[in-house]
Amino acid sequence: MLKSENNKFQIEATHHEDENSIDCERSSLDIEHAPHGTAGTGKALFMFLKAFIGTGVIFIPASFRNGGLALSIALMVIIGSICLLAFQLLVSVHSKIGGSYGDMAGVLYGRWCRYVVLFFLVISQMGFAASYVMFVSENLQLVTDALSGCNAPFESKYWIWIAIAIIIPITWIRRISRLSWCAIIGDIFIAFGLICVLYYTGSQIHSAGAGPNIILVNQNDFGLMIGTAVFSFEGIGMVISIVEGMENPKKFPLVMNIGMVIVTCVLILIGTMGYVAYGDTVAASVVSNLRTDALSVTVQLLYSIAIILSAPFMLWPAIQIIERGIFGTKRSGQVSLKWKLLKNLVRALIGIVSAAVSFGVGAKNLDKFVSLIGIVACTPLCFLFPSMFYLKAGPSTIFWKIINAILILFGFAIIGYTLYVNIDSWLQPSTAAIHECRSL
């Protein structure tokens, strides 16, 4: 019975992919130089770590301030464990149905669910891009202050438009594999930046001791911490691509178990070091707290370049989904210049909308915005949809029905509570720290 049901799913999935497939995840695999079915276990683990340990790590120390040191560490372990279970469920469903995240939703629950999943994929990726461009503007302002002797030509928020003006032309490149050099350079800069963050936070603790007003449990704002923690597990969109790129996909659960342990440990390490070093003065991005010297300015500049080079990859799934929704698959720029120019316009508008959101929110609200994206966009993708899929495609035993029901209820509860805390933080903002210009 189970075999025939699996065959039914496979037939439906194949038909669905042929009709409307929007393979935003598969296109990302080209960046990793791992065609379908060629990656070994080591390569798959590297791709997994690269997908999950990115720029979002720098927001974790501020989230530890919102949650308190002990509670934040506990929540990171709990959320990481729940994410791991959800990813395992998603991979299990994929082994029966195949296709992308949206394809699985369409096969199991129909077109409406497919559209909902694609909507959350779009707002999550555009939210990532908006928050990272905000971070770029803050970093470039710090670099400008340091190099100009605190005579910056304009406010930090205007760097957003300069950054997006560089990003948009890169998104016009049609083959994402041609941008692999951007990914490689960005990865090197981010890795260098994280090593320097550990160096500076360790040096700060060694020379000045623990930062001011460190608390173990923050009962008022820990909801913001949960949103940022979910945001930091931002690699959900790459999970299926990594599975499809493996030579032996059956080994992926082992890769995922090892990878999630490493990812959670790295997030906890960065969060703990940053919060202990700077206490309640830790900024939304810990890079802003680094003492001003030649190395820290270099780190801030390289981090900004890394994000600008990485932003087209963040926007790529949203671009693919929106383009296919507007133009379909037959209106190709290869056969008509008109369609190519219209598609370029749509890609530019996607970048402009992301930049406009960044400009409106402002760098002073970066930590709250990151948490909001984690709550609204990432929580459904990480908790709700994998459980919904497994509820229909997995074993029909009472045990798994209860587990999936608990995960779904937990997801809705997390969204409800953390969204309330987040909205309250916008309505009743705390006193913003005064910007202190620091020059070399």
Tab-separated table of C-alpha atoms in Angstrom:
chain	number	residue	atom	x	y	z
A	1	MET	CA	0.000	0.000	0.000
A	2	LEU	CA	2.799	2.413	0.953
A	3	LYS	CA	4.678	1.625	-2.258
A	4	SER	CA	1.682	2.339	-4.466
A	5	GLU	CA	1.057	5.586	-2.595
A	6	ASN	CA	4.673	6.637	-3.157
A	7	ASN	CA	4.304	5.881	-6.859
A	8	LYS	CA	1.199	8.051	-6.954
A	9	PHE	CA	3.129	10.941	-5.399
A	10	GLN	CA	5.986	10.482	-7.851
A	11	ILE	CA	3.641	10.576	-10.855
A	12	GLU	CA	1.842	13.661	-9.531
A	13	ALA	CA	5.128	15.397	-8.777
A	14	THR	CA	6.523	14.707	-12.239
A	15	HIS	CA	3.387	16.092	-13.840
A	16	HIS	CA	3.433	19.121	-11.571
A	17	GLU	CA	7.075	19.908	-12.304
A	18	ASP	CA	6.513	19.656	-16.043
A	19	GLU	CA	3.583	22.081	-15.810
A	20	ASN	CA	4.704	24.870	-13.508
A	21	SER	CA	7.983	24.107	-11.775
A	22	ILE	CA	9.741	27.099	-10.272
A	23	ASP	CA	13.042	25.578	-9.269
A	24	CYS	CA	14.547	28.325	-7.189
A	25	GLU	CA	16.448	25.852	-5.017
A	26	ARG	CA	18.046	23.866	-7.832
A	27	SER	CA	19.441	26.950	-9.509
A	28	SER	CA	21.348	27.750	-6.325
A	29	LEU	CA	23.151	24.436	-6.560
A	30	ASP	CA	25.114	25.640	-9.575
A	31	ILE	CA	26.966	28.033	-7.266
A	32	GLU	CA	28.345	25.159	-5.264
A	33	HIS	CA	29.870	23.348	-8.262
A	34	ALA	CA	27.986	20.149	-7.398
A	35	PRO	CA	25.848	18.880	-10.288
A	36	HIS	CA	23.056	16.485	-9.404
A	37	GLY	CA	24.341	13.231	-7.930
A	38	THR	CA	28.084	14.009	-7.755
A	39	ALA	CA	28.740	15.361	-4.240
A	40	GLY	CA	30.209	13.068	-1.614
A	41	THR	CA	29.540	13.258	2.112
A	42	GLY	CA	32.354	15.747	2.769
A	43	LYS	CA	31.285	18.071	-0.029
A	44	ALA	CA	27.659	17.894	1.145
A	45	LEU	CA	28.693	18.779	4.711
A	46	PHE	CA	30.692	21.751	3.401
A	47	MET	CA	27.689	22.980	1.390
A	48	PHE	CA	25.432	22.537	4.430
A	49	LEU	CA	27.729	24.561	6.694
A	50	LYS	CA	28.123	27.244	4.024
A	51	ALA	CA	24.342	27.535	3.682
A	52	PHE	CA	23.753	27.933	7.425
A	53	ILE	CA	26.840	29.797	8.658
A	54	GLY	CA	26.640	33.112	6.860
A	55	THR	CA	26.131	36.761	7.510
A	56	GLY	CA	23.226	36.104	9.898
A	57	VAL	CA	25.686	34.958	12.561
A	58	ILE	CA	26.670	38.550	13.321
A	59	PHE	CA	23.144	39.304	14.582
A	60	ILE	CA	23.269	36.583	17.254
A	61	PRO	CA	25.112	38.522	20.025
A	62	ALA	CA	22.373	41.191	20.051
A	63	SER	CA	19.759	38.447	20.266
A	64	PHE	CA	21.569	37.105	23.352
A	65	ARG	CA	21.071	40.536	24.919
A	66	ASN	CA	17.339	40.206	24.203
A	67	GLY	CA	17.135	36.707	25.673
A	68	GLY	CA	19.746	36.739	28.409
A	69	LEU	CA	22.865	34.564	28.330
A	70	ALA	CA	21.585	31.308	29.850
A	71	LEU	CA	18.122	31.424	28.274
A	72	SER	CA	19.563	32.275	24.850
A	73	ILE	CA	21.943	29.308	24.914
A	74	ALA	CA	19.078	27.007	25.927
A	75	LEU	CA	16.791	28.436	23.234
A	76	MET	CA	19.466	28.035	20.544
A	77	VAL	CA	19.786	24.339	21.409
A	78	ILE	CA	15.999	23.850	21.488
A	79	ILE	CA	15.336	25.737	18.242
A	80	GLY	CA	18.260	24.006	16.525
A	81	SER	CA	16.912	20.598	17.580
A	82	ILE	CA	13.403	21.404	16.354
A	83	CYS	CA	14.775	22.731	13.059
A	84	LEU	CA	16.795	19.524	12.645
A	85	LEU	CA	13.666	17.413	13.154
A	86	ALA	CA	11.730	19.570	10.679
A	87	PHE	CA	14.510	19.304	8.087
A	88	GLN	CA	14.537	15.511	8.517
A	89	LEU	CA	10.795	15.440	7.885
A	90	LEU	CA	11.201	17.608	4.783
A	91	VAL	CA	13.943	15.382	3.366
A	92	SER	CA	11.854	12.280	4.062
A	93	VAL	CA	8.931	13.739	2.117
A	94	HIS	CA	11.262	14.751	-0.711
A	95	SER	CA	12.536	11.161	-1.006
A	96	LYS	CA	8.964	10.067	-1.790
A	97	ILE	CA	7.764	12.969	-3.907
A	98	GLY	CA	10.802	14.752	-5.308
A	99	GLY	CA	10.733	18.288	-6.656
A	100	SER	CA	11.390	21.623	-4.994
A	101	TYR	CA	9.824	22.984	-1.811
A	102	GLY	CA	6.969	24.517	-3.791
A	103	ASP	CA	6.492	21.367	-5.882
A	104	MET	CA	5.969	19.259	-2.755
A	105	ALA	CA	3.400	21.739	-1.441
A	106	GLY	CA	1.519	21.645	-4.741
A	107	VAL	CA	1.455	17.846	-4.923
A	108	LEU	CA	0.306	17.351	-1.328
A	109	TYR	CA	-2.098	20.241	-0.775
A	110	GLY	CA	-2.806	21.749	-4.166
A	111	ARG	CA	-2.011	24.969	-5.945
A	112	TRP	CA	-3.046	27.259	-3.070
A	113	CYS	CA	-0.434	25.730	-0.753
A	114	ARG	CA	2.192	26.002	-3.469
A	115	TYR	CA	1.486	29.708	-3.797
A	116	VAL	CA	1.639	30.180	-0.027
A	117	VAL	CA	5.026	28.433	0.190
A	118	LEU	CA	6.376	30.491	-2.710
A	119	PHE	CA	5.071	33.675	-1.050
A	120	PHE	CA	6.988	32.901	2.143
A	121	LEU	CA	10.099	32.045	0.131
A	122	VAL	CA	9.859	35.420	-1.611
A	123	ILE	CA	9.369	37.528	1.532
A	124	SER	CA	12.056	35.606	3.429
A	125	GLN	CA	14.683	36.129	0.709
A	126	MET	CA	13.740	39.767	0.176
A	127	GLY	CA	13.747	40.201	3.960
A	128	PHE	CA	17.253	38.726	4.158
A	129	ALA	CA	18.415	41.126	1.435
A	130	ALA	CA	16.759	44.138	3.108
A	131	SER	CA	18.310	43.391	6.506
A	132	TYR	CA	21.750	42.790	5.021
A	133	VAL	CA	21.657	46.009	2.985
A	134	MET	CA	20.779	47.810	6.242
A	135	PHE	CA	23.857	46.221	7.789
A	136	VAL	CA	25.967	47.339	4.811
A	137	SER	CA	24.859	50.954	5.249
A	138	GLU	CA	25.804	50.886	8.925
A	139	ASN	CA	29.182	49.308	8.206
A	140	LEU	CA	30.085	51.684	5.384
A	141	GLN	CA	29.220	54.625	7.622
A	142	LEU	CA	31.632	53.290	10.257
A	143	VAL	CA	34.343	52.902	7.618
A	144	THR	CA	33.687	56.408	6.283
A	145	ASP	CA	33.788	57.919	9.782
A	146	ALA	CA	37.059	56.141	10.538
A	147	LEU	CA	38.769	57.197	7.315
A	148	SER	CA	37.397	60.745	7.067
A	149	GLY	CA	37.961	61.800	10.664
A	150	CYS	CA	34.209	61.848	11.373
A	151	ASN	CA	33.432	63.997	8.324
A	152	ALA	CA	31.128	61.606	6.492
A	153	PRO	CA	29.453	63.221	3.445
A	154	PHE	CA	25.941	61.976	4.322
A	155	GLU	CA	23.906	59.842	6.731
A	156	SER	CA	24.355	56.085	6.835
A	157	LYS	CA	20.922	55.312	5.353
A	158	TYR	CA	21.935	56.759	1.965
A	159	TRP	CA	24.553	54.037	1.562
A	160	ILE	CA	21.584	51.690	1.030
A	161	TRP	CA	20.927	53.186	-2.406
A	162	ILE	CA	24.594	53.048	-3.377
A	163	ALA	CA	24.725	49.366	-2.405
A	164	ILE	CA	21.532	48.481	-4.269
A	165	ALA	CA	22.782	50.362	-7.348
A	166	ILE	CA	25.685	47.884	-7.440
A	167	ILE	CA	23.527	44.838	-6.663
A	168	ILE	CA	20.823	45.391	-9.311
A	169	PRO	CA	23.085	45.098	-12.399
A	170	ILE	CA	24.506	41.863	-10.980
A	171	THR	CA	20.965	40.423	-10.762
A	172	TRP	CA	20.572	41.016	-14.511
A	173	ILE	CA	23.047	38.204	-15.205
A	174	ARG	CA	20.911	35.282	-16.371
A	175	ARG	CA	23.085	32.290	-15.481
A	176	ILE	CA	23.704	32.232	-11.753
A	177	SER	CA	26.666	29.862	-12.249
A	178	ARG	CA	28.534	32.788	-13.835
A	179	LEU	CA	28.423	34.472	-10.431
A	180	SER	CA	30.307	31.683	-8.673
A	181	TRP	CA	33.312	33.997	-8.258
A	182	CYS	CA	31.091	36.363	-6.248
A	183	ALA	CA	30.107	33.532	-3.927
A	184	ILE	CA	33.700	32.418	-3.433
A	185	ILE	CA	34.977	35.931	-2.660
A	186	GLY	CA	32.027	36.578	-0.356
A	187	ASP	CA	32.608	33.319	1.531
A	188	ILE	CA	36.292	34.140	2.049
A	189	PHE	CA	35.505	37.631	3.347
A	190	ILE	CA	32.779	36.344	5.694
A	191	ALA	CA	35.046	33.607	7.094
A	192	PHE	CA	37.806	36.175	7.658
A	193	GLY	CA	35.305	38.500	9.331
A	194	LEU	CA	34.023	35.834	11.733
A	195	ILE	CA	37.568	34.904	12.755
A	196	CYS	CA	38.299	38.586	13.439
A	197	VAL	CA	35.072	38.942	15.452
A	198	LEU	CA	36.209	36.078	17.689
A	199	TYR	CA	39.633	37.702	18.004
A	200	TYR	CA	38.244	41.122	18.968
A	201	THR	CA	35.631	39.790	21.389
A	202	GLY	CA	38.208	37.518	23.032
A	203	SER	CA	40.639	40.434	23.298
A	204	GLN	CA	37.918	42.638	24.797
A	205	ILE	CA	37.062	40.038	27.458
A	206	HIS	CA	40.745	39.494	28.249
A	207	SER	CA	41.547	43.187	28.630
A	208	ALA	CA	38.332	44.601	30.131
A	209	GLY	CA	36.482	41.588	31.503
A	210	ALA	CA	32.805	40.945	30.962
A	211	GLY	CA	30.682	43.723	29.513
A	212	PRO	CA	28.118	45.755	31.485
A	213	ASN	CA	24.704	44.535	32.677
A	214	ILE	CA	24.910	40.926	31.522
A	215	ILE	CA	21.809	39.016	32.607
A	216	LEU	CA	21.067	35.307	32.480
A	217	VAL	CA	17.354	35.544	31.634
A	218	ASN	CA	15.536	38.439	29.986
A	219	GLN	CA	11.849	37.782	30.569
A	220	ASN	CA	10.689	40.852	28.656
A	221	ASP	CA	12.393	40.565	25.262
A	222	PHE	CA	13.279	36.893	24.773
A	223	GLY	CA	10.618	36.692	22.035
A	224	LEU	CA	12.879	38.884	19.883
A	225	MET	CA	15.687	36.398	20.486
A	226	ILE	CA	13.570	33.511	19.151
A	227	GLY	CA	12.855	35.392	15.917
A	228	THR	CA	16.545	36.133	15.355
A	229	ALA	CA	17.490	32.533	16.168
A	230	VAL	CA	15.086	31.199	13.530
A	231	PHE	CA	16.427	33.831	11.102
A	232	SER	CA	19.960	32.560	11.713
A	233	PHE	CA	18.994	29.060	10.517
A	234	GLU	CA	18.548	30.591	7.079
A	235	GLY	CA	19.684	27.620	4.985
A	236	ILE	CA	16.295	25.865	4.768
A	237	GLY	CA	16.006	26.776	1.077
A	238	MET	CA	19.256	24.935	0.283
A	239	VAL	CA	18.461	21.639	2.041
A	240	ILE	CA	16.687	20.033	-0.923
A	241	SER	CA	19.384	21.228	-3.334
A	242	ILE	CA	22.104	19.604	-1.241
A	243	VAL	CA	20.167	16.322	-1.128
A	244	GLU	CA	19.793	16.326	-4.912
A	245	GLY	CA	23.481	17.084	-5.330
A	246	MET	CA	24.627	14.067	-3.306
A	247	GLU	CA	25.952	10.917	-4.884
A	248	ASN	CA	24.267	8.917	-2.116
A	249	PRO	CA	21.276	10.912	-0.755
A	250	LYS	CA	20.628	8.258	1.906
A	251	LYS	CA	23.682	9.603	3.769
A	252	PHE	CA	22.222	13.110	4.000
A	253	PRO	CA	20.532	12.571	7.406
A	254	LEU	CA	23.997	11.878	8.854
A	255	VAL	CA	25.376	14.980	7.126
A	256	MET	CA	22.493	17.036	8.496
A	257	ASN	CA	22.927	15.740	12.055
A	258	ILE	CA	26.637	16.572	12.082
A	259	GLY	CA	26.085	19.872	10.302
A	260	MET	CA	23.365	21.105	12.667
A	261	VAL	CA	25.509	20.318	15.711
A	262	ILE	CA	28.377	22.344	14.231
A	263	VAL	CA	26.086	25.205	13.166
A	264	THR	CA	24.423	25.416	16.596
A	265	CYS	CA	27.799	25.390	18.361
A	266	VAL	CA	29.125	28.189	16.110
A	267	LEU	CA	26.019	30.319	16.687
A	268	ILE	CA	26.241	29.816	20.454
A	269	LEU	CA	29.994	30.590	20.428
A	270	ILE	CA	29.605	33.851	18.482
A	271	GLY	CA	26.547	34.860	20.512
A	272	THR	CA	28.193	34.160	23.852
A	273	MET	CA	31.505	35.835	23.002
A	274	GLY	CA	29.825	38.939	21.591
A	275	TYR	CA	27.369	39.367	24.457
A	276	VAL	CA	29.907	38.666	27.207
A	277	ALA	CA	32.385	41.072	25.604
A	278	TYR	CA	30.029	44.037	25.171
A	279	GLY	CA	27.098	43.334	27.497
A	280	ASP	CA	23.995	45.432	26.947
A	281	THR	CA	25.959	47.811	24.696
A	282	VAL	CA	26.254	45.145	21.972
A	283	ALA	CA	24.979	46.518	18.663
A	284	ALA	CA	22.476	44.889	16.291
A	285	SER	CA	25.512	43.598	14.379
A	286	VAL	CA	28.486	42.850	16.596
A	287	VAL	CA	30.877	44.108	13.898
A	288	SER	CA	29.828	47.647	14.866
A	289	ASN	CA	31.233	47.119	18.382
A	290	LEU	CA	34.785	46.333	17.292
A	291	ARG	CA	37.335	48.881	18.460
A	292	THR	CA	38.445	51.196	15.681
A	293	ASP	CA	41.784	50.292	14.163
A	294	ALA	CA	43.090	49.351	10.739
A	295	LEU	CA	42.071	45.686	11.033
A	296	SER	CA	38.525	46.366	12.261
A	297	VAL	CA	37.935	48.907	9.478
A	298	THR	CA	39.178	46.319	6.998
A	299	VAL	CA	36.767	43.750	8.458
A	300	GLN	CA	33.828	46.168	8.203
A	301	LEU	CA	34.700	47.015	4.607
A	302	LEU	CA	35.221	43.392	3.551
A	303	TYR	CA	31.988	42.334	5.261
A	304	SER	CA	30.129	45.032	3.313
A	305	ILE	CA	31.677	43.852	0.031
A	306	ALA	CA	30.816	40.244	0.903
A	307	ILE	CA	27.157	41.103	1.452
A	308	ILE	CA	26.936	43.151	-1.741
A	309	LEU	CA	28.374	40.183	-3.658
A	310	SER	CA	26.056	37.749	-1.849
A	311	ALA	CA	22.853	39.794	-2.180
A	312	PRO	CA	22.088	38.615	-5.754
A	313	PHE	CA	22.033	35.020	-4.477
A	314	MET	CA	19.634	36.009	-1.677
A	315	LEU	CA	17.339	37.655	-4.203
A	316	TRP	CA	17.664	34.924	-6.835
A	317	PRO	CA	14.829	32.659	-5.560
A	318	ALA	CA	12.491	35.663	-5.273
A	319	ILE	CA	13.481	36.815	-8.760
A	320	GLN	CA	12.832	33.362	-10.248
A	321	ILE	CA	9.445	32.980	-8.546
A	322	ILE	CA	8.194	36.483	-9.427
A	323	GLU	CA	9.500	36.324	-12.994
A	324	ARG	CA	7.872	32.966	-13.673
A	325	GLY	CA	4.642	34.206	-12.111
A	326	ILE	CA	4.547	37.300	-14.358
A	327	PHE	CA	6.077	36.069	-17.610
A	328	GLY	CA	5.634	32.291	-17.479
A	329	THR	CA	8.198	30.063	-19.161
A	330	LYS	CA	7.654	30.987	-22.827
A	331	ARG	CA	8.375	34.730	-22.781
A	332	SER	CA	12.141	34.456	-22.971
A	333	GLY	CA	14.633	37.272	-23.330
A	334	GLN	CA	16.575	35.034	-25.716
A	335	VAL	CA	13.897	35.437	-28.391
A	336	SER	CA	12.800	39.019	-27.740
A	337	LEU	CA	14.645	42.066	-26.438
A	338	LYS	CA	11.348	43.410	-25.107
A	339	TRP	CA	10.955	40.509	-22.668
A	340	LYS	CA	14.586	40.789	-21.608
A	341	LEU	CA	14.198	44.484	-20.788
A	342	LEU	CA	10.909	43.894	-18.945
A	343	LYS	CA	12.494	41.132	-16.897
A	344	ASN	CA	15.404	43.427	-16.080
A	345	LEU	CA	12.881	46.027	-14.930
A	346	VAL	CA	11.187	43.475	-12.649
A	347	ARG	CA	14.557	42.447	-11.196
A	348	ALA	CA	15.427	46.079	-10.581
A	349	LEU	CA	12.078	46.677	-8.864
A	350	ILE	CA	12.654	43.694	-6.557
A	351	GLY	CA	15.967	45.201	-5.480
A	352	ILE	CA	14.453	48.683	-5.137
A	353	VAL	CA	11.597	47.397	-2.953
A	354	SER	CA	14.106	45.642	-0.676
A	355	ALA	CA	16.180	48.829	-0.468
A	356	ALA	CA	13.102	50.959	0.214
A	357	VAL	CA	12.164	48.705	3.132
A	358	SER	CA	15.719	49.029	4.487
A	359	PHE	CA	15.628	52.804	4.074
A	360	GLY	CA	12.276	53.075	5.828
A	361	VAL	CA	13.174	50.792	8.735
A	362	GLY	CA	16.602	52.281	9.357
A	363	ALA	CA	19.718	50.747	10.874
A	364	LYS	CA	18.606	51.641	14.408
A	365	ASN	CA	15.794	49.088	14.083
A	366	LEU	CA	17.927	46.385	12.458
A	367	ASP	CA	17.687	43.880	15.328
A	368	LYS	CA	13.887	44.175	15.499
A	369	PHE	CA	13.565	43.832	11.722
A	370	VAL	CA	15.764	40.722	11.656
A	371	SER	CA	13.601	39.191	14.375
A	372	LEU	CA	10.428	40.120	12.457
A	373	ILE	CA	11.652	38.379	9.289
A	374	GLY	CA	12.555	35.318	11.353
A	375	ILE	CA	9.065	35.252	12.894
A	376	VAL	CA	6.903	36.001	9.872
A	377	ALA	CA	8.819	34.414	7.003
A	378	CYS	CA	11.236	31.812	8.381
A	379	THR	CA	9.141	30.149	11.086
A	380	PRO	CA	6.511	28.790	8.630
A	381	LEU	CA	9.245	27.476	6.320
A	382	CYS	CA	11.193	25.863	9.172
A	383	PHE	CA	8.403	24.545	11.426
A	384	LEU	CA	4.955	24.547	9.833
A	385	PHE	CA	5.288	23.346	6.233
A	386	PRO	CA	7.653	20.378	6.827
A	387	SER	CA	5.247	19.069	9.503
A	388	MET	CA	2.241	19.618	7.238
A	389	PHE	CA	3.945	17.750	4.409
A	390	TYR	CA	4.951	14.820	6.608
A	391	LEU	CA	1.471	14.650	8.115
A	392	LYS	CA	0.144	13.779	4.665
A	393	ALA	CA	3.065	11.947	3.019
A	394	GLY	CA	4.675	10.262	6.050
A	395	PRO	CA	3.631	7.187	8.035
A	396	SER	CA	0.001	7.335	9.183
A	397	THR	CA	0.792	6.148	12.693
A	398	ILE	CA	-0.631	7.800	15.796
A	399	PHE	CA	2.874	8.611	17.035
A	400	TRP	CA	3.855	10.651	13.988
A	401	LYS	CA	0.471	12.320	13.770
A	402	ILE	CA	0.922	13.527	17.355
A	403	ILE	CA	4.513	14.678	16.694
A	404	ASN	CA	3.492	16.638	13.604
A	405	ALA	CA	0.475	18.137	15.349
A	406	ILE	CA	2.713	19.268	18.232
A	407	LEU	CA	5.205	20.841	15.788
A	408	ILE	CA	2.429	22.671	13.946
A	409	LEU	CA	0.875	23.957	17.184
A	410	PHE	CA	4.341	24.923	18.458
A	411	GLY	CA	4.993	26.846	15.235
A	412	PHE	CA	1.749	28.798	15.500
A	413	ALA	CA	2.370	29.480	19.198
A	414	ILE	CA	5.877	30.766	18.462
A	415	ILE	CA	4.580	33.005	15.668
A	416	GLY	CA	1.780	34.395	17.848
A	417	TYR	CA	3.847	35.158	20.938
A	418	THR	CA	7.014	36.399	19.262
A	419	LEU	CA	5.018	38.555	16.833
A	420	TYR	CA	3.260	40.173	19.814
A	421	VAL	CA	6.620	40.902	21.494
A	422	ASN	CA	8.076	42.217	18.243
A	423	ILE	CA	5.149	44.542	17.520
A	424	ASP	CA	5.281	45.816	21.104
A	425	SER	CA	8.992	46.605	20.684
A	426	TRP	CA	8.145	48.784	17.666
A	427	LEU	CA	5.279	50.546	19.454
A	428	GLN	CA	7.284	51.097	22.646
A	429	PRO	CA	10.884	51.418	21.486
A	430	SER	CA	13.687	51.544	24.004
A	431	THR	CA	15.994	54.549	24.041
A	432	ALA	CA	18.313	54.289	21.069
A	433	ALA	CA	22.027	54.428	21.708
A	434	ILE	CA	23.634	57.683	20.606
A	435	HIS	CA	25.859	57.177	17.558
A	436	GLU	CA	29.457	57.768	18.586
A	437	CYS	CA	31.769	58.631	15.736
A	438	ARG	CA	35.142	56.890	15.947
A	439	SER	CA	38.028	57.794	13.658
A	440	LEU	CA	41.418	56.181	13.197
